[in-house]
Amino acid sequence: MTDRRRQIHPARPGLPDASGLGSRPRAVVVGAGIAGLAAATGLAERGVAVDLVERQQYLGGRVGGWTEHDGEGAPLPMNRGFHAFFRQYYNLRALLRRVDPKLRMLAAVEDYPLIDGAGRRDTFRGLPQTPPWNALAFALRSPTFRLADLARLDMRAAAPLAAVSVPEIYQRLDHVDADTFLKDINFPESARHLAFEVFSRSFFAEPAQLSAAELATMFHIYFLGSSEGLIFDVATANFDAGLWDPLAAHLGDLGVRVHLGTQVSGVDPVAAEGFTVHTDASERLDADAVVLALDVDGLRHVVDASPGLGDEPWRSRVSGLRTAPPFVVHRLWLDRPVGADRPAFLGTAGHEPLDNISVLERYEREAADWARRNRGSVVELHSYAARSESTAGAMAQLHALYPETAAARVRHERVLRRNDCPLFAPGTYQCRPAVVTPQPGLVLAGDGIRVDLPVALMERAATTGWLAANHLLGRWGLAGHRLCTVPTRGRSAVLRSLAAGRGRRP
Ligand SMILES: Cc1cc2nc3c(=O)[nH]c(=O)nc-3n(C[C@H](O)[C@H](O)[C@H](O)COP(=O)(O)OP(=O)(O)OC[C@H]3O[C@@H](n4cnc5c(N)ncnc54)[C@H](O)[C@@H]3O)c2cc1C
């Protein structure tokens, strides 16, 4: 953490531990993705008795990892796909530091080039970290975004992008889609992929389906509002071994009961502000509080099956949540190595349907072992907003970009087709459910949950998880946990005043 202007959100004071209360509160956390793990940790560390219930057999949700086996029984470590852990993910890092104070489980990827359809490469290596110098240096050397383009930008219209304040940006721009916004500000056509590849595609949606306010918030978090830089870290081992097995041991030490392979089918409020949580194993868990830390479909199903929860306006907010289009993660174990100069991660634009290629043996222990033993490579292809069921298109793009793979034999492959990422469609911010619900003792967490802070993706999941825990801890008079974010408003006073008169919704 190097940004001296990062914002600390102090913890609410209170008792350090539930042992000081008359009786120990009980909470059920449903969903063991990052949001649920953060909530369970936050509650258990204050002495709350926690049951953590997860439908899958593994922890981590969309950042889950597990081991499959090849025909001969040899292990093939697998996970939900490449993830970039940015330096400004303060609250996620706070969670991981519980088990690894120096974060040795992560390692830096010094560069991640982006290649467009014309073969032009942008790179993030060696950029200054502090805005606006990072943006200027990037424009100076980019083959796709030149200084002349910067001069042609409609600075007044673009000002909200450089002077984002959260949550005000949602009043200004949530009604516009990201595609229209970039056209309106004269963002150069040739550089669109930079905005879309790095930011909007990370939301798994086409730019026309994404709120411009989310795009602007992403610019702020990763580029213009933070000086942590755009360089990210990756997990050095498969997600289960590297991240979640150690955290599960920590939760075990805190007395958390983890129920894997258990689906919650419904939650009933009971008298005196309590709950009964029903599972598909016909188990009943009684609790004083419930955290629903679910993906969009999971949350909709549980709320649908729990008619006693919340009020009608809140229930319709939940049922109005939508998922982004499906995406494909295709992992290949190849019988020969890719070229020595292939980066750990390459973002691709104009190579539909492919969005990125990662070469796992560059950073992940298990893949490096496999590649060494088999003199091969472990490669992963991601295709977001995928229109086709077939993997042929992405494979053809791999062969075109890395020709040495065309002759390689695929020794093993795994394909995951999923659609469990939230969609942030224009005009939906105000209708999204927030952490606090109208049902006392019931809170929500997850990357689809509205939070008025500059956080996104994994960091939104972690932040809402901590906030959910903090809300419940406050009800019991227990101390909360301190949070940290990038600054909640743009760094430049000049740009802020320019933006003040622009983009406000009529
Ligand atoms: C391919 C891919 C790449 C990504 N790359 C990045 C990246 O580089 N950087 C980044 O910041 N983010 C990235 N993300 C986004 C990131 O994975 C998510 O933002 C984050 O993991 C969401 O965590 P969560 O806890 O909110 O939800 P989830 O991880 O979805 O957790 C919800 C959990 O609830 C469980 N559940 C659902 N229903 C029930 C039920 N009825 N009972 C019990 N359990 C239930 C699910 O099984 C799941 O484990 C990526 C996502 C994907 C898919």
Coordinates of C-alpha atoms and ligand atoms in Angstrom, one line a residue:
M1 CA 0.0 0.0 0.0
T2 CA 1.7 3.1 -1.2
D3 CA -1.1 5.6 -1.8
R4 CA -0.9 8.2 1.0
R5 CA -4.3 9.5 -0.1
R6 CA -6.1 6.2 0.3
Q7 CA -9.1 6.6 2.5
I8 CA -9.5 4.9 5.9
H9 CA -13.0 4.2 7.1
P10 CA -12.6 3.8 10.8
A11 CA -14.1 0.8 12.7
R12 CA -17.2 1.5 14.9
P13 CA -16.1 1.2 18.5
G14 CA -17.6 -1.5 20.7
L15 CA -16.8 -4.5 22.9
P16 CA -13.8 -6.5 21.6
D17 CA -15.4 -9.8 22.0
A18 CA -18.8 -11.4 22.4
S19 CA -17.7 -13.1 25.6
G20 CA -18.6 -9.7 27.3
L21 CA -22.3 -10.1 26.2
G22 CA -24.9 -12.0 28.2
S23 CA -25.2 -14.7 25.5
R24 CA -23.1 -15.5 22.4
P25 CA -24.8 -14.4 19.2
R26 CA -25.1 -16.9 16.4
A27 CA -24.9 -16.1 12.7
V28 CA -25.3 -18.2 9.5
V29 CA -23.3 -17.0 6.5
V30 CA -24.7 -18.4 3.2
G31 CA -22.1 -18.6 0.4
A32 CA -18.4 -19.0 0.8
G33 CA -17.1 -16.8 -2.0
I34 CA -14.9 -13.9 -1.0
A35 CA -17.9 -12.0 0.4
G36 CA -19.0 -14.8 2.6
L37 CA -15.4 -15.6 3.8
A38 CA -14.9 -11.9 4.7
A39 CA -18.2 -11.8 6.6
A40 CA -17.5 -15.1 8.4
T41 CA -14.0 -13.9 9.4
G42 CA -15.3 -10.5 10.6
L43 CA -18.0 -12.0 12.8
A44 CA -15.9 -15.0 14.1
E45 CA -13.0 -12.7 15.1
R46 CA -15.4 -10.9 17.5
G47 CA -16.5 -14.2 19.1
V48 CA -19.8 -14.6 17.2
A49 CA -20.7 -18.3 16.6
V50 CA -20.7 -18.7 12.8
D51 CA -22.0 -21.4 10.5
L52 CA -20.7 -21.0 6.9
V53 CA -22.8 -22.8 4.3
E54 CA -21.6 -23.4 0.8
R55 CA -23.3 -25.2 -2.1
Q56 CA -20.0 -26.3 -3.7
Q57 CA -17.5 -28.7 -2.4
Y58 CA -14.8 -25.9 -2.3
L59 CA -14.4 -22.4 -0.8
G60 CA -13.8 -19.3 -2.8
G61 CA -16.8 -19.2 -5.1
R62 CA -15.8 -17.7 -8.4
V63 CA -12.2 -17.7 -7.1
G64 CA -12.5 -21.4 -6.1
G65 CA -9.9 -24.0 -6.8
W66 CA -10.0 -27.8 -6.7
T67 CA -8.1 -30.8 -8.1
E68 CA -9.2 -33.1 -10.9
H69 CA -7.3 -36.1 -12.2
D70 CA -6.2 -37.3 -15.6
G71 CA -6.9 -40.8 -17.0
E72 CA -3.9 -42.2 -15.1
G73 CA -5.0 -40.6 -11.8
A74 CA -2.4 -37.8 -11.9
P75 CA -3.6 -34.5 -10.4
L76 CA -4.8 -31.7 -12.6
P77 CA -5.3 -28.7 -10.4
M78 CA -8.2 -26.6 -11.8
N79 CA -9.9 -23.3 -10.8
R80 CA -12.5 -20.9 -11.9
G81 CA -10.0 -18.9 -14.0
F82 CA -7.2 -16.3 -14.0
H83 CA -7.7 -13.5 -11.4
A84 CA -5.7 -10.3 -11.0
F85 CA -5.2 -9.1 -7.4
F86 CA -4.7 -5.4 -7.7
R87 CA -2.7 -3.5 -5.1
Q88 CA -5.7 -1.2 -4.3
Y89 CA -7.7 -4.3 -3.1
Y90 CA -7.2 -3.2 0.5
N91 CA -10.0 -5.1 2.1
L92 CA -9.4 -8.3 0.2
R93 CA -5.7 -8.1 1.1
A94 CA -6.7 -7.5 4.8
L95 CA -8.6 -10.8 4.7
L96 CA -5.7 -12.6 3.1
R97 CA -3.3 -11.1 5.6
R98 CA -5.1 -12.9 8.3
V99 CA -3.2 -16.0 7.2
D100 CA -0.2 -14.6 5.4
P101 CA 0.8 -11.2 6.8
K102 CA 3.4 -10.5 4.1
L103 CA 1.1 -11.8 1.3
R104 CA 3.7 -14.3 0.0
M105 CA 0.8 -16.2 -1.5
L106 CA 0.7 -13.5 -4.2
A107 CA 3.4 -12.5 -6.7
A108 CA 3.6 -9.5 -9.1
V109 CA 3.0 -9.7 -12.8
E110 CA 5.3 -6.9 -13.9
D111 CA 3.5 -6.4 -17.2
Y112 CA 0.4 -7.5 -19.1
P113 CA 0.4 -6.4 -22.7
L114 CA -2.8 -5.7 -24.6
I115 CA -2.8 -6.5 -28.3
D116 CA -5.4 -5.2 -30.6
G117 CA -6.8 -6.6 -33.9
A118 CA -4.1 -4.7 -35.9
G119 CA -1.3 -6.3 -33.8
R120 CA -0.5 -3.1 -31.9
R121 CA 0.6 -3.6 -28.3
D122 CA 0.0 -1.5 -25.3
T123 CA 2.0 -2.1 -22.1
F124 CA 1.7 -1.1 -18.5
R125 CA 5.4 -1.9 -17.6
G126 CA 7.3 0.9 -15.9
L127 CA 4.5 3.5 -15.8
P128 CA 4.6 6.1 -13.1
Q129 CA 2.1 5.2 -10.4
T130 CA 0.7 8.6 -9.6
P131 CA -2.2 10.2 -11.6
P132 CA -2.2 12.1 -13.9
W133 CA 1.4 11.2 -14.8
N134 CA 0.4 7.6 -15.3
A135 CA -2.2 8.6 -17.9
L136 CA 0.1 11.1 -19.6
A137 CA 3.0 8.6 -19.8
F138 CA 0.7 5.9 -21.0
A139 CA -0.6 8.2 -23.8
L140 CA 2.9 9.3 -24.7
R141 CA 4.1 5.8 -25.5
S142 CA 0.8 4.0 -26.6
P143 CA 0.5 3.1 -30.2
T144 CA -3.3 3.2 -29.9
F145 CA -3.9 6.2 -27.7
R146 CA -1.7 9.1 -28.7
L147 CA -1.2 12.6 -27.3
A148 CA -3.2 14.0 -30.3
D149 CA -6.1 11.8 -29.2
L150 CA -5.8 13.3 -25.7
A151 CA -6.0 16.7 -27.3
R152 CA -9.1 15.7 -29.2
L153 CA -11.0 14.5 -26.2
D154 CA -14.0 16.6 -25.2
M155 CA -12.4 17.6 -21.9
R156 CA -15.6 19.0 -20.4
A157 CA -17.6 15.9 -21.3
A158 CA -14.7 13.7 -20.2
A159 CA -14.1 15.5 -16.9
P160 CA -16.5 13.2 -14.9
L161 CA -14.1 10.4 -15.8
A162 CA -11.1 12.1 -14.3
A163 CA -13.0 13.5 -11.3
V164 CA -15.1 10.6 -10.1
S165 CA -16.7 10.9 -6.7
V166 CA -18.5 7.9 -5.4
P167 CA -21.5 7.6 -5.1
E168 CA -22.2 11.0 -6.9
I169 CA -20.9 9.5 -10.2
Y170 CA -23.9 7.2 -10.3
Q171 CA -26.2 10.3 -10.3
R172 CA -24.3 11.7 -13.2
L173 CA -23.7 8.8 -15.4
D174 CA -25.6 5.7 -14.4
H175 CA -28.4 6.4 -17.0
V176 CA -25.8 6.3 -19.9
D177 CA -24.2 3.2 -21.3
A178 CA -20.5 2.9 -21.5
D179 CA -20.4 2.8 -25.3
T180 CA -22.4 6.0 -25.7
F181 CA -20.4 7.8 -23.1
L182 CA -17.0 7.0 -24.8
K183 CA -18.4 8.1 -28.1
D184 CA -19.7 11.3 -26.5
I185 CA -16.3 12.3 -25.1
N186 CA -14.5 11.5 -28.4
F187 CA -12.5 8.7 -26.9
P188 CA -10.5 7.5 -29.9
E189 CA -11.9 4.6 -31.8
S190 CA -8.5 2.9 -32.0
A191 CA -8.1 3.0 -28.2
R192 CA -11.6 1.8 -27.3
H193 CA -10.2 -1.7 -26.5
L194 CA -8.1 -0.1 -23.7
A195 CA -11.2 1.1 -22.0
F196 CA -13.2 -2.0 -22.8
E197 CA -10.5 -4.6 -22.3
V198 CA -9.1 -3.4 -19.1
F199 CA -12.3 -2.1 -17.6
S200 CA -15.7 -2.9 -19.2
R201 CA -15.0 -6.4 -20.3
S202 CA -13.9 -7.2 -16.8
F203 CA -17.6 -6.9 -16.1
F204 CA -18.3 -9.6 -18.6
A205 CA -20.8 -7.4 -20.5
E206 CA -20.8 -5.7 -23.9
P207 CA -20.1 -1.9 -23.4
A208 CA -23.6 -1.1 -24.6
Q209 CA -25.0 -3.1 -21.7
L210 CA -22.8 -1.6 -19.0
S211 CA -23.5 1.6 -17.0
A212 CA -21.1 4.4 -17.8
A213 CA -20.9 5.1 -14.0
E214 CA -19.4 1.7 -13.5
L215 CA -16.9 2.3 -16.2
A216 CA -16.0 5.7 -14.7
T217 CA -15.7 4.1 -11.3
M218 CA -13.3 1.5 -12.7
F219 CA -11.1 4.2 -14.3
H220 CA -11.0 5.9 -10.9
I221 CA -10.2 2.8 -8.9
Y222 CA -7.5 1.5 -11.2
F223 CA -6.1 4.5 -13.0
L224 CA -7.0 8.0 -12.2
G225 CA -8.0 7.9 -8.6
S226 CA -5.3 5.7 -7.1
S227 CA -1.6 5.8 -7.1
E228 CA -1.2 2.1 -6.3
G229 CA -0.6 1.6 -10.1
L230 CA -2.0 -0.8 -12.6
I231 CA 0.4 -3.6 -11.9
F232 CA -1.3 -6.5 -10.3
D233 CA -0.4 -9.7 -8.4
V234 CA -1.5 -13.3 -9.0
A235 CA -1.8 -16.3 -6.7
T236 CA 1.4 -18.4 -6.8
A237 CA -0.5 -21.6 -6.1
N238 CA -3.9 -22.9 -7.1
F239 CA -6.6 -20.9 -5.2
D240 CA -7.5 -23.7 -2.8
A241 CA -3.9 -24.5 -1.8
G242 CA -2.7 -20.9 -1.9
L243 CA -5.6 -18.9 -0.5
W244 CA -8.5 -20.8 1.0
D245 CA -7.1 -23.8 2.7
P246 CA -5.1 -21.5 5.0
L247 CA -8.1 -19.3 5.6
A248 CA -10.3 -22.3 6.3
A249 CA -7.8 -23.3 9.0
H250 CA -8.0 -19.8 10.5
L251 CA -11.8 -20.0 10.5
G252 CA -11.6 -23.5 12.1
D253 CA -9.4 -22.0 14.9
L254 CA -12.1 -19.3 15.4
G255 CA -14.7 -22.1 15.8
V256 CA -16.5 -21.5 12.5
R257 CA -18.4 -24.6 11.3
V258 CA -18.1 -24.9 7.5
H259 CA -20.7 -26.9 5.7
L260 CA -19.5 -27.6 2.2
G261 CA -21.7 -29.2 -0.5
T262 CA -24.7 -27.9 1.3
Q263 CA -27.3 -25.7 -0.5
V264 CA -29.5 -23.4 1.5
S265 CA -33.1 -23.8 0.3
G266 CA -34.8 -21.1 2.3
V267 CA -34.6 -18.8 5.4
D268 CA -37.6 -18.2 7.7
P269 CA -37.7 -15.3 10.1
V270 CA -38.8 -16.5 13.5
A271 CA -40.1 -14.6 16.5
A272 CA -37.9 -12.1 18.4
E273 CA -35.6 -11.3 15.4
G274 CA -34.2 -14.8 14.8
F275 CA -34.0 -17.0 11.8
T276 CA -34.2 -20.7 10.8
V277 CA -32.0 -21.5 7.8
H278 CA -33.1 -24.6 5.8
T279 CA -30.7 -26.7 3.8
D280 CA -31.1 -29.3 1.1
A281 CA -29.7 -31.8 3.6
S282 CA -32.9 -31.2 5.6
E283 CA -30.8 -29.5 8.2
R284 CA -32.1 -26.5 10.2
L285 CA -29.7 -23.9 11.5
D286 CA -31.1 -21.5 14.1
A287 CA -29.4 -18.1 14.2
D288 CA -29.8 -14.5 15.5
A289 CA -28.6 -13.1 12.1
V290 CA -28.1 -14.2 8.5
V291 CA -25.7 -13.0 5.9
L292 CA -26.7 -13.9 2.3
A293 CA -23.4 -13.7 0.4
L294 CA -24.6 -15.2 -2.8
D295 CA -24.2 -14.8 -6.5
V296 CA -27.2 -13.1 -8.3
D297 CA -29.0 -16.3 -9.2
G298 CA -28.4 -17.9 -5.7
L299 CA -29.7 -14.8 -4.0
R300 CA -32.8 -14.6 -6.2
H301 CA -33.6 -18.3 -5.5
V302 CA -33.1 -18.1 -1.8
V303 CA -35.2 -14.9 -1.4
D304 CA -37.9 -16.4 -3.7
A305 CA -38.1 -19.5 -1.5
S306 CA -38.3 -17.4 1.7
P307 CA -41.6 -15.5 1.5
G308 CA -41.3 -14.1 5.1
L309 CA -38.1 -12.1 4.3
G310 CA -38.0 -8.4 3.8
D311 CA -40.8 -6.2 2.3
E312 CA -42.2 -6.0 -1.2
P313 CA -40.0 -3.2 -2.5
W314 CA -36.8 -5.0 -1.3
R315 CA -37.9 -8.3 -2.7
S316 CA -38.5 -6.7 -6.1
R317 CA -35.1 -5.2 -6.0
V318 CA -33.6 -8.6 -5.5
S319 CA -35.7 -10.2 -8.2
G320 CA -34.7 -7.4 -10.6
L321 CA -31.0 -8.3 -10.4
R322 CA -29.5 -9.7 -13.6
T323 CA -26.5 -11.7 -14.6
A324 CA -24.0 -10.8 -17.3
P325 CA -23.9 -13.0 -20.4
P326 CA -22.1 -16.4 -20.2
F327 CA -18.3 -16.6 -20.3
V328 CA -16.0 -19.5 -21.1
V329 CA -12.8 -20.5 -19.3
H330 CA -10.8 -23.1 -21.3
R331 CA -7.7 -24.6 -19.8
L332 CA -5.3 -26.6 -21.9
W333 CA -2.5 -28.8 -20.9
L334 CA -0.2 -28.8 -24.0
D335 CA 2.5 -31.3 -24.9
R336 CA 5.1 -28.6 -25.8
P337 CA 5.9 -25.2 -24.2
V338 CA 4.8 -21.9 -25.6
G339 CA 7.5 -19.5 -26.7
A340 CA 9.8 -18.3 -23.9
D341 CA 8.8 -14.7 -24.5
R342 CA 5.0 -15.3 -24.0
P343 CA 3.9 -13.2 -21.1
A344 CA 2.0 -14.6 -18.0
F345 CA -1.1 -12.7 -19.2
L346 CA -2.0 -11.2 -22.5
G347 CA -5.2 -9.2 -23.0
T348 CA -6.6 -9.4 -26.5
A349 CA -9.0 -7.1 -28.4
G350 CA -10.3 -7.5 -31.9
H351 CA -9.6 -11.3 -31.6
E352 CA -13.2 -12.4 -31.0
P353 CA -14.2 -14.4 -29.1
L354 CA -10.9 -14.4 -27.2
D355 CA -10.4 -11.9 -24.4
N356 CA -7.2 -13.1 -22.8
I357 CA -4.5 -15.8 -22.7
S358 CA -2.6 -16.8 -19.6
V359 CA 0.4 -19.1 -19.4
L360 CA 0.0 -20.6 -15.9
E361 CA 3.5 -22.1 -15.5
R362 CA 4.8 -18.5 -15.4
Y363 CA 3.3 -18.0 -11.9
E364 CA 1.4 -21.0 -10.5
R365 CA 3.3 -23.7 -8.7
E366 CA 1.2 -26.7 -9.7
A367 CA 1.2 -25.7 -13.4
A368 CA 5.0 -25.1 -13.3
D369 CA 5.4 -28.6 -11.9
W370 CA 3.2 -30.1 -14.6
A371 CA 5.0 -28.1 -17.4
R372 CA 8.4 -29.2 -16.1
R373 CA 7.5 -32.9 -15.8
N374 CA 5.8 -33.0 -19.2
R375 CA 7.9 -30.5 -21.1
G376 CA 4.7 -28.7 -21.9
S377 CA 2.6 -25.7 -21.1
V378 CA -0.6 -25.0 -19.2
V379 CA -2.6 -22.3 -21.0
E380 CA -5.9 -20.7 -20.2
L381 CA -8.2 -18.9 -22.6
H382 CA -11.0 -16.6 -21.5
S383 CA -14.0 -15.5 -23.7
Y384 CA -16.4 -13.1 -22.1
A385 CA -19.9 -12.2 -23.3
A386 CA -19.6 -15.5 -25.3
R387 CA -22.0 -15.9 -28.1
S388 CA -21.2 -19.5 -29.0
E389 CA -20.9 -22.8 -27.1
S390 CA -17.9 -23.8 -29.2
T391 CA -14.3 -23.3 -28.1
A392 CA -13.1 -23.4 -31.8
G393 CA -13.0 -19.7 -32.3
A394 CA -10.9 -19.0 -29.2
M395 CA -8.5 -21.9 -30.2
A396 CA -8.1 -20.4 -33.7
Q397 CA -7.1 -17.1 -32.1
L398 CA -4.6 -18.8 -29.8
H399 CA -3.0 -20.5 -32.8
A400 CA -2.9 -17.2 -34.7
L401 CA -1.3 -15.3 -31.8
Y402 CA 0.9 -18.1 -30.5
P403 CA 1.6 -20.1 -33.7
E404 CA 3.7 -22.7 -31.8
T405 CA 0.5 -23.9 -30.2
A406 CA -1.0 -24.9 -33.5
A407 CA 1.2 -28.0 -33.7
A408 CA 0.9 -28.8 -30.0
R409 CA -1.2 -31.8 -28.9
V410 CA -3.8 -31.1 -26.2
R411 CA -3.1 -33.7 -23.5
H412 CA -5.9 -32.6 -21.3
E413 CA -8.5 -29.8 -21.4
R414 CA -11.2 -28.5 -19.2
V415 CA -14.0 -26.1 -20.3
L416 CA -16.1 -24.1 -17.8
R417 CA -19.1 -22.3 -19.2
R418 CA -20.7 -20.1 -16.5
N419 CA -22.9 -17.1 -16.1
D420 CA -22.6 -16.1 -12.5
C421 CA -21.3 -12.5 -12.8
P422 CA -23.7 -9.6 -12.1
L423 CA -24.8 -7.3 -14.8
F424 CA -24.5 -3.5 -14.1
A425 CA -26.9 -2.3 -16.8
P426 CA -27.4 1.4 -17.2
G427 CA -30.0 2.9 -14.8
T428 CA -30.0 0.1 -12.3
Y429 CA -27.8 1.5 -9.5
Q430 CA -30.6 2.9 -7.5
C431 CA -32.6 -0.3 -7.7
R432 CA -29.9 -2.6 -6.6
P433 CA -30.2 -4.0 -3.0
A434 CA -27.7 -2.8 -0.5
V435 CA -25.9 -4.5 2.4
V436 CA -28.5 -3.5 5.0
T437 CA -32.0 -4.9 4.3
P438 CA -35.4 -4.0 5.8
Q439 CA -35.3 -7.3 7.7
P440 CA -33.5 -6.7 11.0
G441 CA -30.6 -9.2 11.4
L442 CA -30.5 -10.0 7.7
V443 CA -27.7 -8.5 5.6
L444 CA -26.4 -9.0 2.0
A445 CA -22.9 -9.2 0.6
G446 CA -21.4 -9.9 -2.8
D447 CA -20.0 -8.2 -5.9
G448 CA -23.6 -7.5 -7.1
I449 CA -24.6 -5.7 -4.0
R450 CA -24.8 -1.9 -4.0
V451 CA -22.2 -0.2 -1.9
D452 CA -21.5 3.6 -2.0
L453 CA -17.7 3.2 -2.1
P454 CA -15.2 3.0 -4.9
V455 CA -14.7 -0.7 -5.0
A456 CA -15.3 -3.3 -7.8
L457 CA -15.2 -7.0 -8.5
M458 CA -13.3 -9.1 -5.9
E459 CA -12.8 -5.9 -3.8
R460 CA -16.5 -5.2 -3.8
A461 CA -17.1 -8.7 -2.7
A462 CA -14.6 -8.4 0.2
T463 CA -15.8 -4.9 1.2
T464 CA -19.5 -5.8 1.3
G465 CA -18.5 -8.9 3.3
W466 CA -16.8 -6.8 6.0
L467 CA -19.6 -4.2 5.9
A468 CA -22.2 -7.0 6.4
A469 CA -20.2 -8.2 9.5
N470 CA -19.8 -4.7 10.8
H471 CA -23.5 -4.0 10.6
L472 CA -24.3 -7.1 12.7
L473 CA -21.5 -6.4 15.1
G474 CA -22.9 -2.9 15.7
R475 CA -26.3 -4.4 16.6
W476 CA -24.7 -6.4 19.3
G477 CA -22.4 -3.6 20.6
L478 CA -19.3 -5.3 19.3
A479 CA -16.4 -3.4 17.7
G480 CA -16.4 -3.3 13.9
H481 CA -13.5 -3.7 11.5
R482 CA -11.6 -0.8 9.8
L483 CA -12.0 -0.6 6.0
C484 CA -9.9 1.2 3.5
T485 CA -10.6 2.3 -0.1
V486 CA -9.0 4.4 -2.8
P487 CA -10.0 8.1 -2.4
T488 CA -13.8 8.5 -2.7
R489 CA -13.4 11.6 -5.0
G490 CA -11.1 12.6 -7.8
R491 CA -7.6 13.7 -6.9
S492 CA -7.5 16.9 -9.0
A493 CA -9.4 20.0 -7.8
V494 CA -9.4 21.5 -11.3
L495 CA -10.9 18.5 -12.9
R496 CA -13.4 18.2 -10.0
S497 CA -14.6 21.8 -10.6
L498 CA -14.8 21.2 -14.4
A499 CA -16.8 18.0 -13.8
A500 CA -19.1 19.7 -11.3
G501 CA -21.1 21.5 -14.1
R502 CA -21.1 18.5 -16.5
G503 CA -23.0 15.3 -17.0
R504 CA -25.6 16.0 -14.3
R505 CA -28.8 14.3 -15.2
P506 CA -31.4 16.7 -16.3
Ligands
LIG1 C1 -13.4 -15.9 -15.1 C2 -13.4 -14.8 -14.1 C3 -12.3 -14.0 -14.0 C4 -12.4 -12.9 -13.1 N1 -11.3 -12.1 -12.9 C5 -11.3 -11.1 -12.0 C6 -10.1 -10.4 -11.8 O1 -9.1 -10.5 -12.5 N2 -10.1 -9.4 -10.8 C7 -11.2 -9.2 -10.0 O2 -11.2 -8.4 -9.1 N3 -12.3 -10.0 -10.2 C8 -12.4 -10.9 -11.1 N4 -13.5 -11.7 -11.3 C9 -14.7 -11.4 -10.5 C10 -14.6 -12.1 -9.1 O3 -14.4 -13.5 -9.3 C11 -15.9 -11.8 -8.3 O4 -16.1 -10.4 -8.2 C12 -15.8 -12.4 -6.9 O5 -15.2 -13.6 -6.8 C13 -17.3 -12.4 -6.3 O6 -17.3 -13.0 -5.0 P1 -18.6 -13.1 -4.3 O7 -18.3 -13.7 -2.9 O8 -19.4 -11.9 -4.4 O9 -19.5 -14.2 -5.1 P2 -19.2 -15.7 -5.4 O10 -17.8 -16.0 -5.5 O11 -20.1 -16.1 -6.6 O12 -19.8 -16.5 -4.2 C14 -21.1 -16.8 -4.0 C15 -21.2 -18.2 -3.4 O13 -22.5 -18.6 -3.1 C16 -22.7 -20.0 -3.3 N5 -24.1 -20.3 -3.3 C17 -25.0 -19.9 -4.3 N6 -26.2 -20.3 -4.0 C18 -26.1 -21.0 -2.8 C19 -27.1 -21.6 -1.9 N7 -28.4 -21.6 -2.2 N8 -26.6 -22.2 -0.8 C20 -25.3 -22.1 -0.5 N9 -24.3 -21.5 -1.3 C21 -24.8 -20.9 -2.4 C22 -21.9 -20.2 -4.6 O14 -21.6 -21.5 -4.8 C23 -20.7 -19.3 -4.4 O15 -19.7 -20.0 -3.8 C24 -13.5 -12.7 -12.2 C25 -14.6 -13.6 -12.4 C26 -14.6 -14.6 -13.3 C27 -15.7 -15.5 -13.4

